[in-house]
């Protein structure tokens, strides 16, 4: 029986006392992360010096590397800190005599995060890790890093749990935290045998959020009769309209960034007028952060509505396998060979990223798993826009042509709808391109070492599906589970 992870994310309504405890924990986690990194960098220097010395005195480099001191990981760092942490209750000075004021898990998960960042860096250098290069881990600065910490479920004493009344979550050392939305879906999952793994509390803009990670048994979900009757829908993602469906429906692009532009510009300008290090600058930065958070929350909630509608409404959803990173690369060029139309391309990139096609696809991939539908990716080189959906003739089209007119058969259709119909047709004739990262087909779970939650694993495309899981099927369609859907997205950002 395979198990899957799923996260439930809640905006929190903290009391002033809780907010200060939570901020204290985030600060402790940041301190612990930095302490672990500093320990590792020191050990790296010592190790390199030892190897160099051994090689200079005639030793074999391989042997010298084996004999040199190792880089300490979580257990060693923790043990060393326990010796040196001190305790301000007994007046004993040390590295962090305040340690007893926060949960020990805040330290442990920060150490695990540092281990993960370290091994990602090494794996990226040695080529064991695919994807974008991972840089040398950086220290977390208070003004730059995201306030966040994680508390783990204790197997012997399961202390993280929903409070009675579907509105609160009990977190050890912090108390009963009030959530903005109902915890009922979480409680139901727990009643079905799911086990809470951890809770991550993080700040976004002016708000604190909690993401509760659970592990549950994977159940097979099949498409409902209504989904099967609806069949296949082709979805053409764009900027002019967010999505055009093969049914002829188009979903307009909310353009959140444009809508918020005036407020963003105002906040940004206010920030640039303040003096570095001043209180006014801190407040202006806080306001700007809040404005950006608002845009991102709006974008997320609109996207969730669309992807849920698609995943629950049809049995098969066909989209283009877009290369978002390639599409939105900068036109800037190099100093010797500057690019052309850099500003215009930057504007287009901003518009594409505001529509968030990559996130759209990621959500569809796990939601099709939840709701028994299938996501089919169509080869990005298939000319869906240029092909006539009625007769298959190919036409020359510029980006400005909003209507497709077929010279061969006389079809006139919205350009994007025509493309969406082609995608739906392709899904049937080329079923070989099926989304292999579909939640149901993915390797269900990875044995995570304590503390290394899926958040880091999930950045790798191949492992993404392990957040997604399958809720039980409802008779009356699929009622709102907004927070659990936002949830699995949040695992990525925490
Ligand atoms: Zn035609």
Short mmCIF file of C-alpha atoms in Angstrom, two decimals, residues 6 48 61 77-78 103 155 157 209 212 233 235 251 253 303 327 332 342 366-367 399-400 468:
data_model
loop_
_atom_site.label_atom_id
_atom_site.label_comp_id
_atom_site.label_asym_id
_atom_site.label_seq_id
_atom_site.Cartn_x
_atom_site.Cartn_y
_atom_site.Cartn_z
CA UNK A 6 -0.74 16.21 1.33
CA UNK A 48 40.45 21.54 2.65
CA UNK A 61 44.92 12.86 -2.78
CA UNK A 77 25.89 19.88 14.96
CA UNK A 78 23.09 19.31 17.44
CA UNK A 103 10.38 24.42 20.65
CA UNK A 155 5.52 9.78 17.29
CA UNK A 157 3.46 12.16 21.84
CA UNK A 209 0.18 30.90 7.51
CA UNK A 212 -0.10 21.04 7.96
CA UNK A 233 -11.10 19.22 -23.18
CA UNK A 235 -6.88 24.05 -23.08
CA UNK A 251 -11.45 32.35 -19.45
CA UNK A 253 -7.01 36.85 -17.87
CA UNK A 303 -5.78 29.79 -10.71
CA UNK A 327 9.57 31.29 -23.08
CA UNK A 332 18.88 41.36 -22.64
CA UNK A 342 14.45 44.19 -24.36
CA UNK A 366 -1.87 16.94 -9.05
CA UNK A 367 -5.56 17.80 -9.21
CA UNK A 399 0.67 36.94 -33.28
CA UNK A 400 -1.63 39.84 -34.19
CA UNK A 468 -0.69 15.27 -4.39
#
